Amino acid sequence: MNRIRALVPAVCALALQLFLPISSGHAQGIPQNIPRKELLILENPEGTIKNAGWFNIWAINAGAQSNGLQQAALDTLWYIDPESGINGVWENALAADKPQYNADFTEMTVKLSKGIFWSDGVEFTAEDVLATVMLQIKNPGMRYSAVMASNVASVEAPDPYTVVFKLKKPNSRFHANFTVRWGAVWILPKHVFEKVPDPAKFDFNKPISLGAYVLHSFDPDGKWYIWQLRDDWQRTTLGRFGKPGPKYLAYVDPGPPDKRVIAQLNHELDVIHDIAPEGMFALAKQSKSTRAWFKGFPYGHPDPTLPAVIFNDQNELFKNRDVRWALALLIDIKAVSMASYRGAATISAIGVPPTGTHPATYHQPMEEWLKNFEIDTGKRKIKPYDPTIGKQIADMLRPSMGEQIPSDPKEIARAFGMGWWKTDPQAAAELLEKAGFTKRGGAWSTPDGKPFTVRVMVEGDLRPVMTRAGTMIVQQWKQAGIDAKIDVAQGTLPTRRAAGDFDSFIGWSVETWGGHQDLSYFLDSWHSQFVAEPGKSQPQRNWQRWSNPELDKIIEQTRSVGFDDPKSIELGKEYVKLAVKEMPTIPLMAYNVFTAMDQTYWTGYPTAEDPYTDPVPNWGNSRYMFVKLKPAH
């Protein structure tokens, strides 16, 4: 019955499209004088942008990043693809070679590519890199100020195509800041910013482009942005792979999930960033031209990100790990999997996404440790890990999905994950009592006698799968006597996340390279040196604002070994153990993105059969898709 009820909204949405006029293929509001056969229309998952004319990505002011700015107009030193890559996983972009470190990792030298030009005709040189770094250091509070100021002792350019960074401490992962996986420290044009009195207040409108596209036009209300291929696209780093297929790119806010489905059925939206599983199932059934990452179930692209319950660990309620563990033991992950992904989820008990080669590197080797792991509830010791939960999810799905659900234990683990934590209300109650909480009349109170209230922030229609996961978890906590509430922050979650304006939220602070086993992409930013004071903006990724001396030691040791050194994996396992013991966040599952690609106007999208990059359109790496796309007719 749950599956039938879940499909009703999608079916109703599809019924609506029968009453809609067949359009010209343009999304609503996009200028009609752009030939549709030259236009690729992509969803911007940021939705409608509040400060639509803000293009200064180096300062935070309610502007957008995923409106084509980072995908089409900006560039930086290196890229690591989450998939196989267009020319291998590692790509030298503005840099001509890999980073060169000295013996103790206190100095990094970068050789730059030659013949790259800004869209206004000025050549890109080392001076632009220097300006990018120094502007961040001299202006605290900008997007990359904390990481640059804490790492860089000095930076110099001995010639126009060489940059030398001298670091304050050994850091073999410093290059990660300038390496795109989703985004990175983007290089700014010195010749523009050196004329600006206050870079934090400069809107950078109209932006000078270093990428293959320039801004054509945008909606002042923030609903769409159009980018046009540069006449001199050969003088960009993307040019080495050939001419991009689309002459124009439109990044749009197509509205809630049902409207995204309708827009693609009407060929008004070539790439849907993400929809609920029912929407994907409906498109697969109704549209002959829609293609997903996988041809069939589970359809979605498994991003190397780890959705979790992210606590604000500076909140007095969540400073005690016993409280965090109690909340974890009140979650039924099987119900969360069914509510969020209709079972098409890959669960993870540890703080590493169960995607790519991570299961072989981290999940499988740590299985025995997890089975033997114990926590003290104050009354007894328990072993909370259940290694059979992935199999239980597969068994739940098999009666309705039949042969689509594997029976081989290895395939089950790959598709649905391995184990997770047992649902144990009694152990959770013991942990809360140990932390000084009391339960009266079926309701929990905090140590100071107030109701134990927990807001769970979600993004609403902008990310339906995560919203449904949060809703299910709130229900489970309510049943246990906690005053849990859903807090819908549609369009404002990134701002509130950075400000620490939440009790908890469903999202991720763990993001891995995808194409590389090293965990530094997110782990370095978890160092206590980057944790903001309460009330101040938190630098990227450690949204839980968690600090721990043991973690700092692991991060500092990682900084002292090479990026490809096997020792980094062993240090990664030490992080996993610490994160299990402390539970600073509650890991849930991989983020499977239901990206749907319409082949009516364009072919050549990346898929599981041709995984040259990630199809999810807000990633910086998605720029490689443009050179592989060809007109369908």
mmCIF file of N, CA and C in Angstrom, residues 380-450:
data_model
loop_
_atom_site.group_PDB
_atom_site.id
_atom_site.type_symbol
_atom_site.label_atom_id
_atom_site.label_comp_id
_atom_site.label_asym_id
_atom_site.label_seq_id
_atom_site.Cartn_x
_atom_site.Cartn_y
_atom_site.Cartn_z
ATOM 1 N N ARG A 380 24.855 -1.088 31.005
ATOM 2 C CA ARG A 380 25.384 -2.302 30.380
ATOM 3 C C ARG A 380 26.166 -1.910 29.137
ATOM 4 N N LYS A 381 26.877 -2.870 28.594
ATOM 5 C CA LYS A 381 27.571 -2.666 27.324
ATOM 6 C C LYS A 381 26.818 -3.410 26.233
ATOM 7 N N ILE A 382 26.673 -2.760 25.081
ATOM 8 C CA ILE A 382 25.957 -3.375 23.965
ATOM 9 C C ILE A 382 26.808 -3.307 22.702
ATOM 10 N N LYS A 383 26.531 -4.233 21.789
ATOM 11 C CA LYS A 383 27.133 -4.197 20.455
ATOM 12 C C LYS A 383 26.038 -3.742 19.494
ATOM 13 N N PRO A 384 26.065 -2.470 19.074
ATOM 14 C CA PRO A 384 24.923 -1.907 18.343
ATOM 15 C C PRO A 384 24.874 -2.229 16.858
ATOM 16 N N TYR A 385 25.924 -2.808 16.288
ATOM 17 C CA TYR A 385 25.989 -2.976 14.834
ATOM 18 C C TYR A 385 25.286 -4.251 14.389
ATOM 19 N N ASP A 386 24.459 -4.135 13.353
ATOM 20 C CA ASP A 386 23.780 -5.282 12.747
ATOM 21 C C ASP A 386 24.256 -5.418 11.303
ATOM 22 N N PRO A 387 25.070 -6.437 10.985
ATOM 23 C CA PRO A 387 25.637 -6.570 9.635
ATOM 24 C C PRO A 387 24.644 -7.029 8.576
ATOM 25 N N THR A 388 23.410 -7.338 8.975
ATOM 26 C CA THR A 388 22.444 -7.928 8.016
ATOM 27 C C THR A 388 21.433 -6.915 7.476
ATOM 28 N N ILE A 389 21.545 -5.658 7.823
ATOM 29 C CA ILE A 389 20.464 -4.724 7.484
ATOM 30 C C ILE A 389 20.362 -4.485 5.975
ATOM 31 N N GLY A 390 21.488 -4.411 5.273
ATOM 32 C CA GLY A 390 21.439 -4.281 3.823
ATOM 33 C C GLY A 390 20.665 -5.428 3.198
ATOM 34 N N LYS A 391 20.923 -6.634 3.679
ATOM 35 C CA LYS A 391 20.203 -7.812 3.182
ATOM 36 C C LYS A 391 18.713 -7.733 3.529
ATOM 37 N N GLN A 392 18.406 -7.209 4.706
ATOM 38 C CA GLN A 392 17.001 -7.072 5.102
ATOM 39 C C GLN A 392 16.250 -6.138 4.150
ATOM 40 N N ILE A 393 16.901 -5.054 3.725
ATOM 41 C CA ILE A 393 16.268 -4.125 2.779
ATOM 42 C C ILE A 393 16.023 -4.822 1.445
ATOM 43 N N ALA A 394 17.026 -5.581 0.967
ATOM 44 C CA ALA A 394 16.864 -6.318 -0.287
ATOM 45 C C ALA A 394 15.700 -7.306 -0.188
ATOM 46 N N ASP A 395 15.591 -7.992 0.950
ATOM 47 C CA ASP A 395 14.516 -8.963 1.141
ATOM 48 C C ASP A 395 13.147 -8.279 1.169
ATOM 49 N N MET A 396 13.088 -7.051 1.703
ATOM 50 C CA MET A 396 11.824 -6.304 1.716
ATOM 51 C C MET A 396 11.376 -5.941 0.307
ATOM 52 N N LEU A 397 12.345 -5.660 -0.568
ATOM 53 C CA LEU A 397 12.033 -5.201 -1.919
ATOM 54 C C LEU A 397 11.739 -6.341 -2.890
ATOM 55 N N ARG A 398 12.300 -7.500 -2.615
ATOM 56 C CA ARG A 398 12.244 -8.597 -3.596
ATOM 57 C C ARG A 398 10.822 -9.009 -3.983
ATOM 58 N N PRO A 399 9.865 -9.084 -3.055
ATOM 59 C CA PRO A 399 8.513 -9.497 -3.459
ATOM 60 C C PRO A 399 7.887 -8.593 -4.515
ATOM 61 N N SER A 400 8.196 -7.283 -4.484
ATOM 62 C CA SER A 400 7.584 -6.373 -5.455
ATOM 63 C C SER A 400 8.478 -6.099 -6.655
ATOM 64 N N MET A 401 9.798 -6.199 -6.481
ATOM 65 C CA MET A 401 10.729 -5.854 -7.556
ATOM 66 C C MET A 401 11.267 -7.073 -8.304
ATOM 67 N N GLY A 402 11.081 -8.249 -7.723
ATOM 68 C CA GLY A 402 11.466 -9.477 -8.409
ATOM 69 C C GLY A 402 12.941 -9.577 -8.727
ATOM 70 N N GLU A 403 13.237 -9.921 -9.991
ATOM 71 C CA GLU A 403 14.613 -10.200 -10.393
ATOM 72 C C GLU A 403 15.504 -8.966 -10.431
ATOM 73 N N GLN A 404 14.911 -7.777 -10.322
ATOM 74 C CA GLN A 404 15.748 -6.581 -10.267
ATOM 75 C C GLN A 404 16.576 -6.523 -8.989
ATOM 76 N N ILE A 405 16.157 -7.249 -7.954
ATOM 77 C CA ILE A 405 16.864 -7.261 -6.681
ATOM 78 C C ILE A 405 17.821 -8.451 -6.669
ATOM 79 N N PRO A 406 19.137 -8.198 -6.513
ATOM 80 C CA PRO A 406 20.104 -9.294 -6.560
ATOM 81 C C PRO A 406 19.967 -10.237 -5.368
ATOM 82 N N SER A 407 20.447 -11.458 -5.546
ATOM 83 C CA SER A 407 20.467 -12.440 -4.457
ATOM 84 C C SER A 407 21.884 -12.721 -3.973
ATOM 85 N N ASP A 408 22.881 -12.411 -4.803
ATOM 86 C CA ASP A 408 24.277 -12.576 -4.416
ATOM 87 C C ASP A 408 24.612 -11.592 -3.294
ATOM 88 N N PRO A 409 25.153 -12.077 -2.154
ATOM 89 C CA PRO A 409 25.460 -11.183 -1.022
ATOM 90 C C PRO A 409 26.358 -10.005 -1.393
ATOM 91 N N LYS A 410 27.318 -10.225 -2.287
ATOM 92 C CA LYS A 410 28.206 -9.133 -2.693
ATOM 93 C C LYS A 410 27.446 -8.068 -3.483
ATOM 94 N N GLU A 411 26.548 -8.513 -4.358
ATOM 95 C CA GLU A 411 25.754 -7.560 -5.139
ATOM 96 C C GLU A 411 24.754 -6.816 -4.260
ATOM 97 N N ILE A 412 24.218 -7.524 -3.272
ATOM 98 C CA ILE A 412 23.311 -6.869 -2.322
ATOM 99 C C ILE A 412 24.051 -5.763 -1.581
ATOM 100 N N ALA A 413 25.258 -6.082 -1.118
ATOM 101 C CA ALA A 413 26.053 -5.092 -0.385
ATOM 102 C C ALA A 413 26.379 -3.896 -1.272
ATOM 103 N N ARG A 414 26.678 -4.141 -2.541
ATOM 104 C CA ARG A 414 27.019 -3.049 -3.458
ATOM 105 C C ARG A 414 25.810 -2.154 -3.722
ATOM 106 N N ALA A 415 24.633 -2.777 -3.837
ATOM 107 C CA ALA A 415 23.440 -2.006 -4.175
ATOM 108 C C ALA A 415 22.799 -1.347 -2.956
ATOM 109 N N PHE A 416 22.738 -2.083 -1.831
ATOM 110 C CA PHE A 416 21.961 -1.616 -0.675
ATOM 111 C C PHE A 416 22.804 -1.341 0.563
ATOM 112 N N GLY A 417 24.105 -1.635 0.484
ATOM 113 C CA GLY A 417 24.969 -1.410 1.634
ATOM 114 C C GLY A 417 25.128 -2.656 2.477
ATOM 115 N N MET A 418 25.930 -2.521 3.517
ATOM 116 C CA MET A 418 26.226 -3.667 4.379
ATOM 117 C C MET A 418 25.346 -3.597 5.635
ATOM 118 N N GLY A 419 25.908 -3.194 6.746
ATOM 119 C CA GLY A 419 25.132 -3.144 7.981
ATOM 120 C C GLY A 419 24.850 -1.735 8.438
ATOM 121 N N TRP A 420 24.092 -1.652 9.545
ATOM 122 C CA TRP A 420 23.813 -0.352 10.165
ATOM 123 C C TRP A 420 23.516 -0.616 11.628
ATOM 124 N N TRP A 421 23.084 0.409 12.357
ATOM 125 C CA TRP A 421 22.860 0.284 13.794
ATOM 126 C C TRP A 421 21.462 -0.274 14.082
ATOM 127 N N LYS A 422 21.390 -1.161 15.084
ATOM 128 C CA LYS A 422 20.112 -1.737 15.476
ATOM 129 C C LYS A 422 19.208 -0.646 16.063
ATOM 130 N N THR A 423 17.933 -0.749 15.772
ATOM 131 C CA THR A 423 16.965 0.119 16.448
ATOM 132 C C THR A 423 16.786 -0.415 17.866
ATOM 133 N N ASP A 424 17.168 0.402 18.858
ATOM 134 C CA ASP A 424 17.218 -0.089 20.242
ATOM 135 C C ASP A 424 16.714 0.995 21.195
ATOM 136 N N PRO A 425 15.374 1.147 21.332
ATOM 137 C CA PRO A 425 14.816 2.194 22.206
ATOM 138 C C PRO A 425 15.269 2.083 23.654
ATOM 139 N N GLN A 426 15.450 0.858 24.147
ATOM 140 C CA GLN A 426 15.863 0.684 25.538
ATOM 141 C C GLN A 426 17.275 1.233 25.759
ATOM 142 N N ALA A 427 18.200 0.887 24.857
ATOM 143 C CA ALA A 427 19.565 1.406 24.981
ATOM 144 C C ALA A 427 19.579 2.925 24.822
ATOM 145 N N ALA A 428 18.732 3.450 23.934
ATOM 146 C CA ALA A 428 18.659 4.903 23.747
ATOM 147 C C ALA A 428 18.194 5.579 25.029
ATOM 148 N N ALA A 429 17.185 4.982 25.694
ATOM 149 C CA ALA A 429 16.680 5.556 26.943
ATOM 150 C C ALA A 429 17.767 5.544 28.023
ATOM 151 N N GLU A 430 18.517 4.482 28.083
ATOM 152 C CA GLU A 430 19.595 4.383 29.075
ATOM 153 C C GLU A 430 20.673 5.434 28.822
ATOM 154 N N LEU A 431 20.983 5.676 27.562
ATOM 155 C CA LEU A 431 21.982 6.690 27.232
ATOM 156 C C LEU A 431 21.492 8.093 27.583
ATOM 157 N N LEU A 432 20.209 8.381 27.320
ATOM 158 C CA LEU A 432 19.656 9.692 27.664
ATOM 159 C C LEU A 432 19.642 9.891 29.175
ATOM 160 N N GLU A 433 19.283 8.851 29.917
ATOM 161 C CA GLU A 433 19.304 8.948 31.372
ATOM 162 C C GLU A 433 20.733 9.158 31.881
ATOM 163 N N LYS A 434 21.667 8.487 31.268
ATOM 164 C CA LYS A 434 23.082 8.670 31.619
ATOM 165 C C LYS A 434 23.505 10.123 31.419
ATOM 166 N N ALA A 435 22.920 10.777 30.404
ATOM 167 C CA ALA A 435 23.248 12.173 30.101
ATOM 168 C C ALA A 435 22.437 13.164 30.934
ATOM 169 N N GLY A 436 21.597 12.657 31.846
ATOM 170 C CA GLY A 436 20.852 13.543 32.734
ATOM 171 C C GLY A 436 19.447 13.877 32.274
ATOM 172 N N PHE A 437 18.973 13.246 31.200
ATOM 173 C CA PHE A 437 17.620 13.484 30.707
ATOM 174 C C PHE A 437 16.632 12.625 31.516
ATOM 175 N N THR A 438 15.390 13.070 31.574
ATOM 176 C CA THR A 438 14.355 12.318 32.282
ATOM 177 C C THR A 438 13.122 12.190 31.396
ATOM 178 N N LYS A 439 12.369 11.124 31.628
ATOM 179 C CA LYS A 439 11.153 10.884 30.859
ATOM 180 C C LYS A 439 9.965 10.853 31.799
ATOM 181 N N ARG A 440 9.017 11.770 31.548
ATOM 182 C CA ARG A 440 7.815 11.838 32.372
ATOM 183 C C ARG A 440 6.594 11.874 31.461
ATOM 184 N N GLY A 441 5.636 10.998 31.734
ATOM 185 C CA GLY A 441 4.424 10.981 30.929
ATOM 186 C C GLY A 441 4.674 10.694 29.465
ATOM 187 N N GLY A 442 5.715 9.915 29.187
ATOM 188 C CA GLY A 442 6.030 9.562 27.807
ATOM 189 C C GLY A 442 6.824 10.591 27.048
ATOM 190 N N ALA A 443 7.214 11.713 27.703
ATOM 191 C CA ALA A 443 7.953 12.777 27.020
ATOM 192 C C ALA A 443 9.294 13.011 27.698
ATOM 193 N N TRP A 444 10.336 13.186 26.893
ATOM 194 C CA TRP A 444 11.679 13.404 27.429
ATOM 195 C C TRP A 444 11.892 14.879 27.747
ATOM 196 N N SER A 445 12.593 15.113 28.866
ATOM 197 C CA SER A 445 12.987 16.456 29.274
ATOM 198 C C SER A 445 14.499 16.534 29.379
ATOM 199 N N THR A 446 15.032 17.706 29.119
ATOM 200 C CA THR A 446 16.475 17.937 29.202
ATOM 201 C C THR A 446 16.908 17.998 30.665
ATOM 202 N N PRO A 447 18.220 17.960 30.925
ATOM 203 C CA PRO A 447 18.689 18.013 32.319
ATOM 204 C C PRO A 447 18.181 19.217 33.104
ATOM 205 N N ASP A 448 17.839 20.328 32.421
ATOM 206 C CA ASP A 448 17.320 21.494 33.143
ATOM 207 C C ASP A 448 15.795 21.536 33.156
ATOM 208 N N GLY A 449 15.153 20.425 32.800
ATOM 209 C CA GLY A 449 13.711 20.303 32.948
ATOM 210 C C GLY A 449 12.865 20.790 31.792
ATOM 211 N N LYS A 450 13.475 21.221 30.710
ATOM 212 C CA LYS A 450 12.720 21.702 29.557
ATOM 213 C C LYS A 450 12.420 20.543 28.596
#
